[in-house]
Short mmCIF file of C-alpha atoms and ligand atoms in Angstrom, two decimals:
data_model
loop_
_atom_site.label_atom_id
_atom_site.label_comp_id
_atom_site.label_asym_id
_atom_site.label_seq_id
_atom_site.Cartn_x
_atom_site.Cartn_y
_atom_site.Cartn_z
CA MET D 896 -88.78 -115.41 20.56
CA ASP D 897 -89.91 -111.82 20.92
CA GLY D 898 -92.87 -111.10 23.16
CA GLY D 899 -94.71 -109.13 20.50
CA ASN D 900 -95.96 -111.89 18.24
CA CYS D 901 -95.93 -114.63 20.79
CA SER D 902 -99.54 -114.61 21.98
CA VAL D 903 -101.04 -115.65 18.67
CA VAL D 904 -103.61 -118.04 20.06
CA SER D 905 -107.00 -116.34 19.97
CA GLU D 906 -109.12 -119.39 20.69
CA PHE D 907 -108.84 -122.84 22.20
CA VAL D 908 -110.36 -125.97 20.77
CA PHE D 909 -111.96 -128.65 22.93
CA LEU D 910 -111.75 -132.28 21.96
CA GLY D 911 -114.98 -132.76 23.87
CA LEU D 912 -116.27 -135.93 25.44
CA SER D 913 -116.77 -138.26 22.52
CA ASN D 914 -116.94 -138.43 18.74
CA LEU D 915 -119.26 -141.39 18.64
CA TRP D 916 -122.76 -140.40 17.65
CA GLY D 917 -124.50 -142.80 20.04
CA ILE D 918 -122.50 -141.64 23.02
CA GLN D 919 -123.03 -138.00 22.07
CA LEU D 920 -126.76 -138.56 22.01
CA LEU D 921 -126.66 -140.31 25.38
CA LEU D 922 -124.54 -137.52 26.88
CA PHE D 923 -126.87 -134.95 25.40
CA LEU D 924 -129.92 -136.50 27.03
CA PHE D 925 -128.16 -137.15 30.33
CA SER D 926 -126.62 -133.67 30.54
CA SER D 927 -129.69 -131.71 29.53
CA VAL D 928 -131.96 -133.59 31.91
CA PHE D 929 -129.62 -133.22 34.87
CA TYR D 930 -128.74 -129.65 34.01
CA MET D 931 -132.39 -128.63 33.99
CA ALA D 932 -133.05 -130.65 37.14
CA SER D 933 -130.13 -128.91 38.88
CA VAL D 934 -131.35 -125.47 37.92
CA MET D 935 -134.94 -126.17 38.99
CA GLY D 936 -134.00 -127.95 42.22
CA ASN D 937 -131.68 -125.19 43.34
CA LEU D 938 -134.06 -122.41 42.32
CA LEU D 939 -136.77 -124.18 44.27
CA ILE D 940 -134.59 -124.19 47.40
CA VAL D 941 -133.61 -120.52 47.04
CA PHE D 942 -137.24 -119.45 46.55
CA SER D 943 -138.65 -121.74 49.25
CA VAL D 944 -136.21 -120.44 51.85
CA THR D 945 -136.78 -116.82 50.84
CA ALA D 946 -140.55 -117.16 50.74
CA ASP D 947 -141.19 -119.20 53.87
CA SER D 948 -140.65 -117.40 57.16
CA ASN D 949 -140.46 -120.77 58.98
CA LEU D 950 -137.17 -121.29 57.21
CA HIS D 951 -135.63 -117.97 58.17
CA SER D 952 -132.89 -119.49 60.28
CA PRO D 953 -129.10 -119.62 59.81
CA MET D 954 -129.04 -123.21 58.61
CA TYR D 955 -131.55 -122.57 55.84
CA PHE D 956 -129.97 -119.28 54.82
CA LEU D 957 -126.67 -121.10 54.39
CA LEU D 958 -128.42 -123.86 52.46
CA ALA D 959 -130.03 -121.28 50.15
CA ASN D 960 -126.65 -119.69 49.60
CA LEU D 961 -125.22 -123.10 48.74
CA SER D 962 -128.02 -123.65 46.23
CA PHE D 963 -127.37 -120.24 44.72
CA LEU D 964 -123.72 -121.21 44.25
CA ASP D 965 -124.75 -124.54 42.75
CA LEU D 966 -126.73 -122.63 40.13
CA GLY D 967 -123.42 -121.02 39.22
CA VAL D 968 -121.47 -124.30 39.34
CA CYS D 969 -123.76 -126.01 36.87
CA SER D 970 -123.96 -122.99 34.56
CA VAL D 971 -120.24 -122.27 34.08
CA ALA D 972 -119.31 -125.20 31.86
CA ALA D 973 -122.39 -127.35 31.23
CA PRO D 974 -124.47 -125.19 28.84
CA LYS D 975 -121.49 -124.65 26.53
CA MET D 976 -120.66 -128.34 26.74
CA ILE D 977 -124.22 -129.31 25.78
CA TYR D 978 -124.23 -126.77 22.95
CA ASP D 979 -120.88 -128.12 21.70
CA LEU D 980 -121.73 -131.82 21.90
CA PHE D 981 -122.72 -132.30 18.25
CA ARG D 982 -120.44 -129.65 16.77
CA LYS D 983 -117.31 -130.62 14.88
CA HIS D 984 -115.32 -127.54 15.86
CA LYS D 985 -115.73 -126.89 19.58
CA ALA D 986 -113.92 -123.60 20.15
CA ILE D 987 -113.78 -121.10 22.97
CA SER D 988 -112.20 -117.65 22.78
CA PHE D 989 -109.17 -116.81 24.90
CA GLY D 990 -111.31 -114.46 27.01
CA GLY D 991 -114.05 -117.07 27.36
CA CYS D 992 -111.50 -119.57 28.56
CA ILE D 993 -110.11 -117.20 31.20
CA ALA D 994 -113.69 -116.35 32.25
CA GLN D 995 -114.49 -120.04 32.78
CA ILE D 996 -111.40 -120.48 34.92
CA PHE D 997 -112.24 -117.34 36.88
CA PHE D 998 -115.82 -118.42 37.64
CA ILE D 999 -114.95 -122.05 38.35
CA HIS D 1000 -112.45 -120.99 40.98
CA ALA D 1001 -114.49 -118.11 42.40
CA ILE D 1002 -117.59 -120.26 42.86
CA GLY D 1003 -115.66 -123.36 43.91
CA GLY D 1004 -113.63 -121.43 46.48
CA THR D 1005 -116.73 -119.74 47.85
CA GLU D 1006 -118.52 -123.07 48.10
CA MET D 1007 -115.67 -124.57 50.11
CA VAL D 1008 -115.82 -121.75 52.66
CA LEU D 1009 -119.59 -122.05 52.80
CA LEU D 1010 -119.42 -125.81 53.41
CA MET D 1011 -117.08 -125.11 56.31
CA ALA D 1012 -119.47 -122.50 57.66
CA MET D 1013 -122.27 -125.07 57.43
CA ALA D 1014 -120.17 -127.54 59.41
CA PHE D 1015 -119.53 -124.85 62.04
CA ASP D 1016 -123.26 -124.10 62.11
CA ARG D 1017 -124.06 -127.77 62.77
CA TYR D 1018 -121.33 -127.91 65.43
CA LEU D 1019 -122.92 -124.98 67.28
CA ALA D 1020 -126.45 -126.31 66.89
CA ILE D 1021 -125.58 -129.81 68.12
CA CYS D 1022 -122.79 -129.19 70.62
CA ARG D 1023 -123.53 -125.66 71.88
CA PRO D 1024 -127.32 -125.34 71.51
CA LEU D 1025 -127.62 -122.72 74.26
CA HIS D 1026 -125.20 -120.37 72.54
CA TYR D 1027 -126.41 -121.07 69.03
CA LEU D 1028 -128.59 -118.03 68.49
CA THR D 1029 -126.22 -115.58 70.19
CA ILE D 1030 -123.31 -116.70 68.01
CA MET D 1031 -125.25 -117.11 64.76
CA SER D 1032 -126.77 -113.63 65.01
CA PRO D 1033 -128.32 -112.02 61.94
CA GLN D 1034 -125.11 -110.03 61.41
CA VAL D 1035 -122.99 -113.19 61.47
CA CYS D 1036 -125.39 -114.78 58.99
CA VAL D 1037 -124.62 -111.97 56.57
CA ILE D 1038 -120.90 -111.87 57.36
CA ILE D 1039 -120.47 -115.59 56.60
CA PRO D 1040 -121.61 -115.55 52.95
CA ALA D 1041 -119.84 -112.22 52.40
CA THR D 1042 -116.56 -113.65 53.73
CA ALA D 1043 -117.02 -116.77 51.63
CA TRP D 1044 -117.41 -114.66 48.47
CA ILE D 1045 -114.41 -112.47 49.27
CA LEU D 1046 -112.16 -115.48 49.91
CA GLY D 1047 -113.44 -117.22 46.78
CA LEU D 1048 -112.75 -114.13 44.67
CA ILE D 1049 -109.25 -113.70 46.09
CA HIS D 1050 -108.45 -117.35 45.36
CA SER D 1051 -109.76 -116.99 41.83
CA VAL D 1052 -107.93 -113.74 41.07
CA VAL D 1053 -104.68 -115.33 42.24
CA GLN D 1054 -105.24 -118.34 39.95
CA VAL D 1055 -106.06 -116.18 36.94
CA ALA D 1056 -103.09 -113.91 37.63
CA PHE D 1057 -100.84 -116.94 37.13
CA ILE D 1058 -102.01 -117.48 33.59
CA VAL D 1059 -103.15 -114.27 31.89
CA HIS D 1060 -99.59 -113.34 30.99
CA LEU D 1061 -98.51 -116.76 29.78
CA PRO D 1062 -97.51 -116.83 26.12
CA PHE D 1063 -99.68 -119.12 23.99
CA CYS D 1064 -98.19 -119.39 20.55
CA GLY D 1065 -99.40 -122.49 18.75
CA PRO D 1066 -100.85 -125.57 20.37
CA ASN D 1067 -104.43 -124.80 21.34
CA VAL D 1068 -106.20 -128.14 21.68
CA LEU D 1069 -107.54 -129.06 25.11
CA ASN D 1070 -108.56 -132.64 25.72
CA SER D 1071 -111.53 -131.53 27.78
CA PHE D 1072 -114.89 -129.79 27.44
CA TYR D 1073 -114.11 -126.73 29.54
CA CYS D 1074 -111.07 -124.66 30.44
CA ASP D 1075 -109.21 -125.29 33.63
CA LEU D 1076 -105.70 -124.64 34.78
CA PRO D 1077 -103.91 -127.99 34.71
CA GLN D 1078 -104.56 -128.60 31.00
CA LEU D 1079 -104.29 -124.96 29.91
CA ILE D 1080 -100.87 -124.44 31.47
CA LYS D 1081 -99.46 -127.35 29.46
CA LEU D 1082 -100.21 -125.42 26.25
CA ALA D 1083 -98.09 -122.39 27.14
CA CYS D 1084 -94.90 -121.97 25.13
CA THR D 1085 -92.66 -121.59 28.09
CA GLU D 1086 -91.20 -123.62 30.90
CA THR D 1087 -94.21 -124.38 33.12
CA ASN D 1088 -93.07 -126.92 35.68
CA GLY D 1089 -92.87 -124.29 38.39
CA LEU D 1090 -96.27 -122.95 37.51
CA GLU D 1091 -97.87 -126.40 37.43
CA PHE D 1092 -96.47 -126.95 40.86
CA MET D 1093 -97.93 -123.64 42.06
CA VAL D 1094 -101.37 -124.54 40.72
CA THR D 1095 -101.33 -128.00 42.24
CA ALA D 1096 -100.09 -126.56 45.50
CA ASN D 1097 -102.73 -123.82 45.52
CA SER D 1098 -105.88 -125.63 44.37
CA GLY D 1099 -104.73 -129.02 45.57
CA LEU D 1100 -103.78 -127.90 49.06
CA ILE D 1101 -106.90 -125.82 49.44
CA SER D 1102 -109.18 -128.69 48.46
CA VAL D 1103 -107.38 -131.37 50.45
CA GLY D 1104 -107.03 -128.98 53.40
CA SER D 1105 -110.67 -127.97 53.54
CA PHE D 1106 -111.78 -131.56 53.00
CA LEU D 1107 -109.72 -132.70 56.00
CA VAL D 1108 -110.99 -129.81 58.14
CA LEU D 1109 -114.56 -130.72 57.25
CA VAL D 1110 -114.16 -134.43 57.91
CA ALA D 1111 -112.39 -133.70 61.20
CA SER D 1112 -115.13 -131.33 62.30
CA TYR D 1113 -117.89 -133.85 61.53
CA ILE D 1114 -116.00 -136.55 63.42
CA PHE D 1115 -115.55 -134.12 66.31
CA ILE D 1116 -119.29 -133.39 66.39
CA LEU D 1117 -120.17 -137.08 66.37
CA VAL D 1118 -117.71 -137.90 69.14
CA THR D 1119 -119.02 -135.03 71.27
CA VAL D 1120 -122.62 -136.19 70.80
CA TRP D 1121 -121.70 -139.81 71.44
CA LYS D 1122 -119.99 -138.95 74.75
CA HIS D 1123 -123.08 -137.16 76.02
CA SER D 1124 -125.72 -139.67 75.02
CA SER D 1125 -125.68 -142.49 72.57
CA ALA D 1126 -129.39 -141.83 71.95
CA GLY D 1127 -128.58 -138.45 70.41
CA LEU D 1128 -126.04 -140.10 68.17
CA SER D 1129 -128.48 -141.59 65.69
CA LYS D 1130 -130.28 -138.27 65.26
CA ALA D 1131 -126.99 -136.44 64.75
CA LEU D 1132 -125.84 -139.15 62.36
CA SER D 1133 -128.88 -138.73 60.18
CA THR D 1134 -128.43 -134.93 59.99
CA LEU D 1135 -124.71 -135.12 59.41
CA SER D 1136 -124.76 -137.94 56.89
CA ALA D 1137 -126.39 -135.55 54.40
CA HIS D 1138 -123.61 -133.00 54.95
CA VAL D 1139 -120.87 -135.62 54.73
CA THR D 1140 -122.32 -137.01 51.48
CA VAL D 1141 -122.34 -133.56 49.91
CA VAL D 1142 -118.80 -132.87 51.08
CA VAL D 1143 -117.48 -136.15 49.66
CA LEU D 1144 -119.29 -135.62 46.33
CA PHE D 1145 -117.96 -132.09 46.06
CA PHE D 1146 -114.35 -132.74 47.04
CA GLY D 1147 -113.78 -136.23 45.67
CA PRO D 1148 -113.46 -135.23 42.00
CA LEU D 1149 -111.67 -131.95 42.84
CA ILE D 1150 -108.95 -133.64 44.83
CA PHE D 1151 -108.53 -136.11 42.02
CA PHE D 1152 -108.11 -133.35 39.38
CA TYR D 1153 -105.59 -131.30 41.24
CA THR D 1154 -103.48 -133.85 43.04
CA TRP D 1155 -103.55 -137.09 41.04
CA PRO D 1156 -100.15 -137.03 39.35
CA PHE D 1157 -100.95 -139.27 36.35
CA PRO D 1158 -103.55 -137.59 34.18
CA SER D 1159 -105.91 -140.02 32.53
CA SER D 1160 -107.92 -137.67 30.41
CA ASN D 1161 -110.96 -139.84 29.91
CA LEU D 1162 -111.54 -140.52 33.55
CA ASP D 1163 -110.81 -136.83 34.23
CA LYS D 1164 -113.43 -135.76 31.73
CA PHE D 1165 -116.17 -137.98 33.04
CA LEU D 1166 -115.43 -137.02 36.63
CA ALA D 1167 -115.58 -133.38 35.55
CA LEU D 1168 -118.97 -133.99 33.96
CA PHE D 1169 -120.10 -135.57 37.20
CA ASP D 1170 -118.85 -132.56 39.18
CA ALA D 1171 -120.37 -130.05 36.78
CA ILE D 1172 -123.85 -131.49 36.51
CA LEU D 1173 -124.60 -134.25 38.96
CA THR D 1174 -123.20 -132.76 42.18
CA PRO D 1175 -125.23 -129.53 41.92
CA PHE D 1176 -128.29 -131.67 41.29
CA LEU D 1177 -127.65 -133.97 44.23
CA ASN D 1178 -127.18 -131.20 46.80
CA PRO D 1179 -130.83 -130.11 46.84
CA VAL D 1180 -131.96 -133.72 46.70
CA ILE D 1181 -129.79 -134.76 49.63
CA TYR D 1182 -130.52 -131.76 51.80
CA SER D 1183 -134.21 -131.46 51.10
CA LEU D 1184 -135.58 -134.93 50.81
CA ARG D 1185 -134.32 -135.76 54.26
CA ASN D 1186 -135.71 -132.61 55.74
CA LYS D 1187 -139.39 -132.33 56.59
CA GLU D 1188 -139.53 -128.53 56.97
CA MET D 1189 -137.84 -128.07 53.63
CA LYS D 1190 -140.27 -130.41 51.89
CA VAL D 1191 -143.28 -128.64 53.38
CA ALA D 1192 -141.91 -125.28 52.25
CA MET D 1193 -141.33 -126.58 48.73
CA TRP D 1194 -144.86 -127.94 48.44
CA LYS D 1195 -146.25 -124.66 49.74
CA LEU D 1196 -144.31 -122.75 47.13
CA CYS D 1197 -145.52 -125.08 44.40
CA TYR D 1198 -149.14 -124.65 45.46
CA GLN D 1199 -148.71 -120.89 45.55
CA LEU D 1200 -147.24 -120.95 42.06
CA LEU D 1201 -150.25 -122.96 40.91
CA GLY D 1202 -152.53 -120.25 42.28
CA TYR D 1203 -153.77 -121.78 45.51
CA ARG D 1204 -153.76 -119.47 48.49
CA LYS D 1205 -153.28 -122.23 51.06
CA MET D 1206 -152.10 -125.81 50.96
CA PRO D 1207 -155.19 -127.92 50.30
C1 LIG J 207 -127.56 -115.90 51.82
O1 LIG J 207 -127.56 -115.67 53.22
C2 LIG J 207 -128.01 -114.39 53.59
C3 LIG J 207 -127.83 -114.21 55.07
O2 LIG J 207 -127.68 -115.35 55.76
C4 LIG J 207 -129.45 -114.22 53.18
O3 LIG J 207 -129.94 -112.95 53.57
C5 LIG J 207 -129.55 -114.40 51.69
O4 LIG J 207 -130.91 -114.35 51.30
C6 LIG J 207 -128.95 -115.73 51.26
N1 LIG J 207 -128.89 -115.77 49.80
C7 LIG J 207 -129.70 -116.52 49.07
C8 LIG J 207 -129.50 -116.50 47.62
O5 LIG J 207 -130.54 -117.21 49.56
#
């Protein structure tokens, strides 16, 4: 095989989620509703936090950054998936496929770092309240998202570097509705066991590792609170349960994709749909509905948008 005419694949074809008309219609309704709800919910959080000076604190800045990332998460794969649902030939160009992988990993990696920063923020606020504002200074609040983005980008560039030079010379059908590494690597016309191992090790270890760090840090916070006063425990529990829910929703499907050794494509696909559309929608719901200040800020913003000068 000479390298010159090896990379003949110029597009990949998705099998998509289903060929049955009824299911396609159901998926179309479900996905469009939740996609729009995700976009609006997260935009609302970003604008409320930016607009309301009561929310200019580290916790809310981090939350707004998380919502901004969620806008990205739900826009990488879902719009194309919705557009493709009723089409017979669901194709994506080689470049488009690499771009999806790049953004999925850049945004996903950044979000993991940000979730850890949010756990650290809660640790300081609950366990070291006197030092909170000195440690979470305005500079640190800018450094945290910047670091998250840099780490996310590095992770993503490394992942893409693994695959851009792979030869693709024939098979181009992906049993999925978006491009990601595990399935794409299997299509390369070369020995890929080593590479599959690298990908699982990289994405798998990073997701399992950060998940364990997060769970450990939340347990640590709870134990610290519990030792000091069991009265504080219920308050801490109610704050942290929102964070833990988001962490489990975010990492659960990821860990399954990258570490479960027996691929079952249908389960994979529906979990991916869940991760792409439902998780970004649930984040604003979980964080905001439980939070009085956030709700007030959202209503204020809505009234302002409707043209009132003050909340009636
Ligand atoms: C992200 O956080 C920084 C600093 O904490 C803040 O200035 C910025 O507005 C946040 N980004 C968004 C989109 O809210």
